[in-house]
Amino acid sequence: MQKGNAAYIKNMNKEMILQCVIDEQSTSRAMIAKKLNLSKPTVSALVNQLIEEDWIHEMGNGESSTTGGRKPVNLKFNPKKAYVIGIDIGGTKVASGITDLNGKICSYRVFSTQEHMKQDRLFEKIRDQIEEMKAELDIDDKLILGMGVGIPGVTNVETGIVHEAPALKWKRFPVRQKLSEIFPYPIFVDNDVNISVLGEHWKGVGKKKNNLIYIAIGTGIGSGIMINGELYRGSNYGAGEIGYMVTDREYANSYHPVYDGYGFLESVAGGTSIGDAMTSRLGKEITAKEAFELYRAKHPIAIEVIDAAIENLSLGIANYISLLDPEIVILGGGVSEAYSLIEQKMKHIIERFTPRNCDVVRTTFGREAGVIGAVALFLKEYDSIFNI
């Protein structure tokens, strides 16, 4: 066997053993050898390496077998072996956090996007907050594996360039380069809904599902698509632009986007469109949140406006389900917070226009969703023996 092949097989076995320890939560060398069908000497040697590298710890003795003999030593994954930085740059706020390798958020910060963009201090503020969190956790750069970043716009994950992010007024913006001038870590950048679907698959309601869709319903409407366990980005990194879907042929002839660069569906069913429609009808400024409060109170105009938005949104989701056959559709974003109000109406429309039932659920993540997703992006893209 050539040296290169031997090294590859050794590294692959090492990855498998580490994953086995993570999956089992507590296991032994003998159990690993049996599960992976590897020789005990091979397992023992690679486990010792993983212990030396601090990936796993020995945690005392387990139960002896029915035939007696020495009790096996329990092995557990060490999630504090390294940390990952996650940053979610949104149009209104920037959230950042540091997590361990189990996705537990150890420190978290948030600040206003527009306030610091006006002062041209966006990246300085990100740097300051990361340094604050590192000091709080008493960790240095040696323990940081790297950084994942989510952006509300079409992003080339290979180059780290944001082609267009209307909420940030960025075009052909080199986000990764800007961050690399500040931080010494490997950095991966992607669209915010792409990182959301990765986060849901890793730690959310999409866990253990290989075909899922995440739809963010806020000012605009976007989606992340996972097919066979892999993120689908499309040929130009623009897959998942559900906000451009046309769900009403007649209205499409005369519609106007709520913002330049926004598509039909988000212009009739996004948060801003709902607020604008209510403002126009009532003659005073109404936000989407206030519109849903009026909807809850059965205000006739709110019912008319929001029911129309729900119908278009539901048709868009039904089209997605029919086309991609996912196991689950996960709804996030500000409008999804009112899901309990609109759930039954949405499900009725979706079931009417799809060939089979599909679970449509609201995300269980709170404010940290973007940070978890950004960390998931890094761990998915970074070449390491630790994989998600």
Short mmCIF file of C-alpha atoms in Angstrom, two decimals:
data_model
loop_
_atom_site.label_atom_id
_atom_site.label_comp_id
_atom_site.label_asym_id
_atom_site.label_seq_id
_atom_site.Cartn_x
_atom_site.Cartn_y
_atom_site.Cartn_z
CA MET A 1 0.00 0.00 0.00
CA GLN A 2 1.32 3.46 -0.88
CA LYS A 3 2.09 5.90 1.93
CA GLY A 4 -0.51 8.35 0.67
CA ASN A 5 -3.24 5.72 0.76
CA ALA A 6 -2.21 4.58 4.23
CA ALA A 7 -2.33 8.15 5.57
CA TYR A 8 -5.74 8.69 3.97
CA ILE A 9 -7.16 5.50 5.50
CA LYS A 10 -5.69 6.36 8.90
CA ASN A 11 -7.23 9.84 8.82
CA MET A 12 -10.58 8.42 7.67
CA ASN A 13 -10.57 5.89 10.52
CA LYS A 14 -9.72 8.68 12.94
CA GLU A 15 -12.71 10.72 11.72
CA MET A 16 -14.98 7.68 12.04
CA ILE A 17 -13.82 6.97 15.59
CA LEU A 18 -14.31 10.60 16.65
CA GLN A 19 -17.79 10.63 15.10
CA CYS A 20 -18.62 7.37 16.87
CA VAL A 21 -17.64 8.88 20.24
CA ILE A 22 -19.78 11.96 19.48
CA ASP A 23 -22.79 9.88 18.38
CA GLU A 24 -22.65 7.47 21.33
CA GLN A 25 -21.96 10.25 23.88
CA SER A 26 -20.19 7.71 26.08
CA THR A 27 -18.49 4.62 24.70
CA SER A 28 -15.38 2.43 24.98
CA ARG A 29 -12.55 1.29 22.74
CA ALA A 30 -14.07 -2.20 22.50
CA MET A 31 -17.50 -0.87 21.55
CA ILE A 32 -15.96 1.37 18.88
CA ALA A 33 -14.02 -1.54 17.38
CA LYS A 34 -17.18 -3.63 17.25
CA LYS A 35 -19.37 -0.90 15.78
CA LEU A 36 -16.87 0.19 13.11
CA ASN A 37 -15.53 -3.28 12.40
CA LEU A 38 -11.96 -2.17 13.06
CA SER A 39 -9.23 -4.09 14.89
CA LYS A 40 -8.78 -3.33 18.58
CA PRO A 41 -5.09 -2.32 18.14
CA THR A 42 -6.09 0.15 15.37
CA VAL A 43 -8.83 1.65 17.52
CA SER A 44 -6.61 1.83 20.60
CA ALA A 45 -3.80 3.61 18.74
CA LEU A 46 -6.12 6.18 17.14
CA VAL A 47 -8.06 6.76 20.37
CA ASN A 48 -4.75 7.49 22.10
CA GLN A 49 -3.96 10.05 19.41
CA LEU A 50 -7.38 11.68 19.82
CA ILE A 51 -6.82 11.85 23.58
CA GLU A 52 -3.39 13.44 23.11
CA GLU A 53 -4.93 16.00 20.72
CA ASP A 54 -7.67 16.70 23.32
CA TRP A 55 -10.56 15.70 21.02
CA ILE A 56 -11.78 13.10 23.52
CA HIS A 57 -11.37 12.47 27.25
CA GLU A 58 -11.31 9.33 29.35
CA MET A 59 -14.11 9.58 31.88
CA GLY A 60 -13.69 6.67 34.29
CA ASN A 61 -14.79 3.06 34.04
CA GLY A 62 -17.99 1.70 32.55
CA GLU A 63 -19.86 -1.51 33.25
CA SER A 64 -17.96 -4.79 32.97
CA SER A 65 -19.30 -7.50 30.68
CA THR A 66 -21.38 -10.45 31.93
CA THR A 67 -18.27 -12.63 31.73
CA GLY A 68 -16.39 -10.35 34.11
CA GLY A 69 -12.96 -8.99 33.38
CA ARG A 70 -11.59 -5.48 33.47
CA LYS A 71 -14.13 -2.67 33.20
CA PRO A 72 -13.84 -0.65 29.99
CA VAL A 73 -12.78 3.00 30.12
CA ASN A 74 -15.50 5.40 28.98
CA LEU A 75 -14.63 7.88 26.24
CA LYS A 76 -16.39 11.21 25.75
CA PHE A 77 -16.10 13.96 23.17
CA ASN A 78 -14.53 17.20 24.40
CA PRO A 79 -16.61 20.09 22.97
CA LYS A 80 -14.19 22.59 24.53
CA LYS A 81 -11.34 21.35 22.33
CA ALA A 82 -11.94 24.45 20.19
CA TYR A 83 -14.39 27.28 19.63
CA VAL A 84 -16.02 28.83 16.57
CA ILE A 85 -17.14 32.41 15.98
CA GLY A 86 -20.50 32.97 14.31
CA ILE A 87 -21.59 36.35 12.91
CA ASP A 88 -25.00 37.21 11.46
CA ILE A 89 -24.92 40.58 9.69
CA GLY A 90 -28.49 41.73 9.16
CA GLY A 91 -30.00 44.92 7.81
CA THR A 92 -31.02 46.13 11.29
CA LYS A 93 -28.69 44.29 13.69
CA VAL A 94 -25.46 42.35 13.81
CA ALA A 95 -25.40 39.34 16.13
CA SER A 96 -22.16 37.61 17.01
CA GLY A 97 -21.26 34.78 19.31
CA ILE A 98 -18.68 32.18 20.23
CA THR A 99 -19.77 28.55 20.52
CA ASP A 100 -18.12 25.32 21.53
CA LEU A 101 -18.10 22.33 19.17
CA ASN A 102 -21.51 21.19 20.45
CA GLY A 103 -23.04 24.45 19.26
CA LYS A 104 -23.50 25.78 22.80
CA ILE A 105 -23.33 29.58 22.76
CA CYS A 106 -20.73 30.55 25.33
CA SER A 107 -20.93 34.31 24.72
CA TYR A 108 -23.24 36.52 22.65
CA ARG A 109 -23.39 40.16 21.52
CA VAL A 110 -25.67 42.29 19.33
CA PHE A 111 -25.50 45.84 17.98
CA SER A 112 -27.30 48.12 15.50
CA THR A 113 -26.15 47.68 11.90
CA GLN A 114 -27.16 51.03 10.44
CA GLU A 115 -25.79 53.11 13.32
CA HIS A 116 -22.30 51.68 12.83
CA MET A 117 -22.47 51.64 9.03
CA LYS A 118 -23.16 55.39 9.07
CA GLN A 119 -20.01 55.84 11.14
CA ASP A 120 -18.12 53.42 8.86
CA ARG A 121 -17.30 51.35 11.94
CA LEU A 122 -19.18 48.12 11.19
CA PHE A 123 -16.11 45.88 11.05
CA GLU A 124 -14.36 47.68 13.89
CA LYS A 125 -17.41 47.07 16.10
CA ILE A 126 -17.45 43.38 15.14
CA ARG A 127 -13.75 43.17 16.07
CA ASP A 128 -14.32 44.91 19.40
CA GLN A 129 -17.16 42.59 20.36
CA ILE A 130 -15.23 39.44 19.41
CA GLU A 131 -12.29 40.62 21.53
CA GLU A 132 -14.68 41.31 24.44
CA MET A 133 -16.12 37.79 24.21
CA LYS A 134 -12.68 36.16 23.99
CA ALA A 135 -11.63 38.04 27.13
CA GLU A 136 -14.88 37.07 28.87
CA LEU A 137 -14.27 33.39 28.09
CA ASP A 138 -10.52 33.64 28.75
CA ILE A 139 -9.60 32.05 25.42
CA ASP A 140 -7.00 33.10 22.87
CA ASP A 141 -6.70 32.71 19.11
CA LYS A 142 -5.11 29.24 19.41
CA LEU A 143 -8.46 27.87 20.59
CA ILE A 144 -10.50 29.50 17.78
CA LEU A 145 -11.00 27.17 14.80
CA GLY A 146 -12.44 29.91 12.61
CA MET A 147 -15.43 32.06 11.73
CA GLY A 148 -18.69 31.69 9.81
CA VAL A 149 -20.65 34.72 8.58
CA GLY A 150 -24.20 35.14 7.28
CA ILE A 151 -25.20 38.00 4.94
CA PRO A 152 -28.71 38.98 3.70
CA GLY A 153 -27.84 38.75 0.02
CA VAL A 154 -26.47 36.60 -2.80
CA THR A 155 -22.97 35.56 -1.74
CA ASN A 156 -20.22 33.58 -3.45
CA VAL A 157 -19.01 31.20 -0.75
CA GLU A 158 -15.82 30.47 -2.72
CA THR A 159 -14.64 34.09 -2.95
CA GLY A 160 -16.46 35.58 0.04
CA ILE A 161 -17.83 38.36 -2.18
CA VAL A 162 -21.41 39.56 -1.68
CA HIS A 163 -22.86 40.12 -5.15
CA GLU A 164 -25.82 42.09 -3.84
CA ALA A 165 -27.31 42.74 -0.40
CA PRO A 166 -30.06 45.39 -0.75
CA ALA A 167 -30.61 45.74 3.01
CA LEU A 168 -26.93 46.68 3.41
CA LYS A 169 -26.61 48.55 0.09
CA TRP A 170 -23.69 46.29 -0.83
CA LYS A 171 -22.79 45.28 -4.37
CA ARG A 172 -19.70 43.21 -5.21
CA PHE A 173 -18.62 43.73 -1.61
CA PRO A 174 -15.56 41.69 -0.41
CA VAL A 175 -16.79 40.73 3.06
CA ARG A 176 -14.30 37.91 3.64
CA GLN A 177 -11.38 40.12 2.64
CA LYS A 178 -12.54 42.86 5.04
CA LEU A 179 -12.80 40.38 7.90
CA SER A 180 -9.50 38.68 7.01
CA GLU A 181 -7.75 42.02 7.45
CA ILE A 182 -8.93 41.99 11.08
CA PHE A 183 -9.00 38.32 12.10
CA PRO A 184 -6.33 35.61 11.66
CA TYR A 185 -8.82 32.73 11.26
CA PRO A 186 -10.23 30.78 8.31
CA ILE A 187 -13.48 32.56 7.36
CA PHE A 188 -16.50 31.36 5.37
CA VAL A 189 -19.31 33.66 4.21
CA ASP A 190 -22.74 32.74 2.82
CA ASN A 191 -26.31 33.93 2.43
CA ASP A 192 -28.21 34.21 5.73
CA VAL A 193 -30.94 31.73 4.80
CA ASN A 194 -28.33 29.22 3.67
CA ILE A 195 -26.68 29.36 7.07
CA SER A 196 -30.12 29.06 8.69
CA VAL A 197 -30.88 25.77 6.96
CA LEU A 198 -27.43 24.48 8.00
CA GLY A 199 -28.14 25.48 11.60
CA GLU A 200 -31.56 23.80 11.56
CA HIS A 201 -30.00 20.62 10.16
CA TRP A 202 -27.28 20.62 12.82
CA LYS A 203 -29.12 21.65 15.97
CA GLY A 204 -32.72 22.57 15.13
CA VAL A 205 -35.99 20.94 14.09
CA GLY A 206 -34.35 19.73 10.88
CA LYS A 207 -31.90 17.50 12.74
CA LYS A 208 -31.55 14.01 11.23
CA LYS A 209 -33.51 15.09 8.14
CA ASN A 210 -31.63 15.22 4.83
CA ASN A 211 -34.16 17.05 2.67
CA LEU A 212 -35.40 20.28 4.16
CA ILE A 213 -36.26 23.86 3.34
CA TYR A 214 -35.89 26.89 5.58
CA ILE A 215 -37.97 29.95 4.64
CA ALA A 216 -37.27 33.31 6.29
CA ILE A 217 -40.26 35.66 6.18
CA GLY A 218 -39.34 39.18 7.19
CA THR A 219 -39.01 42.37 5.16
CA GLY A 220 -38.21 40.06 2.26
CA ILE A 221 -38.68 36.32 1.80
CA GLY A 222 -35.79 33.96 1.14
CA SER A 223 -35.05 30.29 1.58
CA GLY A 224 -32.26 27.81 2.10
CA ILE A 225 -32.50 24.38 0.47
CA MET A 226 -30.84 21.16 1.62
CA ILE A 227 -31.00 18.14 -0.69
CA ASN A 228 -29.61 14.75 0.35
CA GLY A 229 -27.82 16.35 3.30
CA GLU A 230 -26.04 18.97 1.20
CA LEU A 231 -26.79 22.66 0.84
CA TYR A 232 -28.01 23.50 -2.66
CA ARG A 233 -26.68 26.90 -3.78
CA GLY A 234 -27.39 26.85 -7.52
CA SER A 235 -25.09 27.67 -10.44
CA ASN A 236 -24.78 31.36 -9.47
CA TYR A 237 -25.18 31.00 -5.68
CA GLY A 238 -28.74 32.30 -6.04
CA ALA A 239 -30.82 29.18 -5.35
CA GLY A 240 -33.73 29.58 -2.96
CA GLU A 241 -34.93 33.03 -4.05
CA ILE A 242 -38.54 32.12 -3.27
CA GLY A 243 -39.24 35.85 -2.88
CA TYR A 244 -39.22 36.10 -6.68
CA MET A 245 -41.88 33.41 -7.12
CA VAL A 246 -45.05 34.62 -8.88
CA THR A 247 -48.20 33.36 -7.15
CA ASP A 248 -50.88 35.55 -8.75
CA ARG A 249 -50.79 35.88 -12.55
CA GLU A 250 -53.31 38.73 -12.76
CA TYR A 251 -51.77 40.85 -10.00
CA ALA A 252 -48.30 40.23 -11.43
CA ASN A 253 -49.16 42.44 -14.40
CA SER A 254 -49.43 45.55 -12.24
CA TYR A 255 -47.44 44.88 -9.07
CA HIS A 256 -44.57 47.10 -7.89
CA PRO A 257 -41.76 45.77 -5.65
CA VAL A 258 -41.67 47.17 -2.11
CA TYR A 259 -37.95 47.75 -2.55
CA ASP A 260 -35.75 47.91 -5.62
CA GLY A 261 -34.44 44.40 -6.26
CA TYR A 262 -37.25 42.60 -4.40
CA GLY A 263 -39.42 39.98 -6.09
CA PHE A 264 -43.15 39.41 -6.44
CA LEU A 265 -43.86 37.12 -3.47
CA GLU A 266 -41.97 39.21 -0.91
CA SER A 267 -43.68 42.32 -2.34
CA VAL A 268 -47.13 40.88 -1.61
CA ALA A 269 -46.47 38.67 1.44
CA GLY A 270 -43.37 40.04 3.20
CA GLY A 271 -43.51 42.02 6.42
CA THR A 272 -43.00 45.39 4.75
CA SER A 273 -45.71 44.73 2.16
CA ILE A 274 -48.20 43.84 4.90
CA GLY A 275 -47.34 47.00 6.84
CA ASP A 276 -47.50 49.16 3.69
CA ALA A 277 -50.89 47.75 2.66
CA MET A 278 -52.33 48.43 6.13
CA THR A 279 -50.82 51.92 6.19
CA SER A 280 -52.39 52.71 2.81
CA ARG A 281 -55.81 51.41 3.83
CA LEU A 282 -55.94 53.01 7.31
CA GLY A 283 -54.19 56.28 6.51
CA LYS A 284 -51.65 55.97 9.31
CA GLU A 285 -48.36 54.15 9.63
CA ILE A 286 -48.79 50.50 10.62
CA THR A 287 -45.98 47.98 11.11
CA ALA A 288 -46.31 44.28 10.29
CA LYS A 289 -46.32 43.48 14.02
CA GLU A 290 -49.18 45.92 14.60
CA ALA A 291 -51.00 44.48 11.58
CA PHE A 292 -50.94 41.01 13.13
CA GLU A 293 -52.17 42.41 16.44
CA LEU A 294 -55.14 43.88 14.55
CA TYR A 295 -55.59 40.54 12.78
CA ARG A 296 -55.74 38.80 16.16
CA ALA A 297 -58.43 41.31 17.18
CA LYS A 298 -60.35 40.42 13.98
CA HIS A 299 -60.01 43.88 12.42
CA PRO A 300 -61.74 43.51 8.99
CA ILE A 301 -59.05 45.32 6.96
CA ALA A 302 -56.26 43.42 8.72
CA ILE A 303 -58.05 40.15 7.94
CA GLU A 304 -58.38 41.14 4.27
CA VAL A 305 -54.73 42.20 3.91
CA ILE A 306 -53.12 39.37 5.87
CA ASP A 307 -55.35 36.64 4.41
CA ALA A 308 -54.23 37.75 0.92
CA ALA A 309 -50.59 37.63 2.03
CA ILE A 310 -51.08 34.19 3.62
CA GLU A 311 -52.68 32.86 0.46
CA ASN A 312 -49.77 33.95 -1.73
CA LEU A 313 -47.19 32.71 0.74
CA SER A 314 -48.94 29.35 1.09
CA LEU A 315 -49.09 28.92 -2.69
CA GLY A 316 -45.36 29.60 -2.88
CA ILE A 317 -44.64 27.00 -0.20
CA ALA A 318 -46.98 24.51 -1.91
CA ASN A 319 -45.02 24.97 -5.15
CA TYR A 320 -41.77 24.32 -3.29
CA ILE A 321 -43.12 21.15 -1.70
CA SER A 322 -44.43 19.82 -5.00
CA LEU A 323 -41.14 20.54 -6.76
CA LEU A 324 -38.55 19.50 -4.14
CA ASP A 325 -40.39 16.88 -2.02
CA PRO A 326 -38.78 17.90 1.31
CA GLU A 327 -39.22 16.06 4.60
CA ILE A 328 -39.93 19.33 6.41
CA VAL A 329 -40.39 23.06 5.75
CA ILE A 330 -39.19 25.35 8.56
CA LEU A 331 -40.42 28.93 8.85
CA GLY A 332 -38.31 31.67 10.41
CA GLY A 333 -38.08 35.45 10.34
CA GLY A 334 -40.24 38.09 11.99
CA VAL A 335 -43.54 37.17 10.33
CA SER A 336 -43.14 33.55 11.46
CA GLU A 337 -43.59 34.74 15.05
CA ALA A 338 -47.29 35.04 14.23
CA TYR A 339 -47.40 31.46 12.92
CA SER A 340 -49.90 30.31 15.56
CA LEU A 341 -52.38 32.84 14.11
CA ILE A 342 -52.03 31.75 10.50
CA GLU A 343 -51.02 28.08 10.81
CA GLN A 344 -54.37 26.47 10.09
CA LYS A 345 -55.15 28.67 7.09
CA MET A 346 -51.69 28.09 5.64
CA LYS A 347 -51.82 24.33 6.11
CA HIS A 348 -55.27 24.14 4.51
CA ILE A 349 -54.03 25.91 1.36
CA ILE A 350 -50.77 23.94 1.23
CA GLU A 351 -52.52 20.59 1.59
CA ARG A 352 -55.00 21.53 -1.12
CA PHE A 353 -52.31 22.18 -3.72
CA THR A 354 -49.65 19.56 -2.91
CA PRO A 355 -49.51 15.87 -3.89
CA ARG A 356 -48.69 14.76 -0.35
CA ASN A 357 -48.53 16.10 3.19
CA CYS A 358 -45.35 17.75 4.41
CA ASP A 359 -44.64 19.09 7.89
CA VAL A 360 -44.53 22.89 7.96
CA VAL A 361 -43.24 24.09 11.33
CA ARG A 362 -41.88 27.22 12.94
CA THR A 363 -38.23 27.33 13.93
CA THR A 364 -37.48 26.58 17.58
CA PHE A 365 -34.42 28.85 17.56
CA GLY A 366 -34.56 32.23 19.25
CA ARG A 367 -32.33 35.24 18.79
CA GLU A 368 -29.19 33.09 18.49
CA ALA A 369 -30.37 31.39 15.27
CA GLY A 370 -28.04 33.33 12.97
CA VAL A 371 -24.99 32.67 15.13
CA ILE A 372 -25.70 28.91 15.27
CA GLY A 373 -26.18 28.88 11.51
CA ALA A 374 -22.94 30.78 10.88
CA VAL A 375 -21.03 28.32 13.07
CA ALA A 376 -22.66 25.44 11.19
CA LEU A 377 -21.49 26.99 7.91
CA PHE A 378 -17.90 27.10 9.14
CA LEU A 379 -17.96 23.52 10.43
CA LYS A 380 -19.54 22.30 7.18
CA GLU A 381 -16.95 24.01 4.97
CA TYR A 382 -13.79 23.69 7.08
CA ASP A 383 -11.55 20.69 6.40
CA SER A 384 -11.11 18.97 9.75
CA ILE A 385 -11.58 15.55 11.32
CA PHE A 386 -14.56 17.11 13.13
CA ASN A 387 -17.55 17.17 10.78
CA ILE A 388 -21.24 17.99 11.09
#
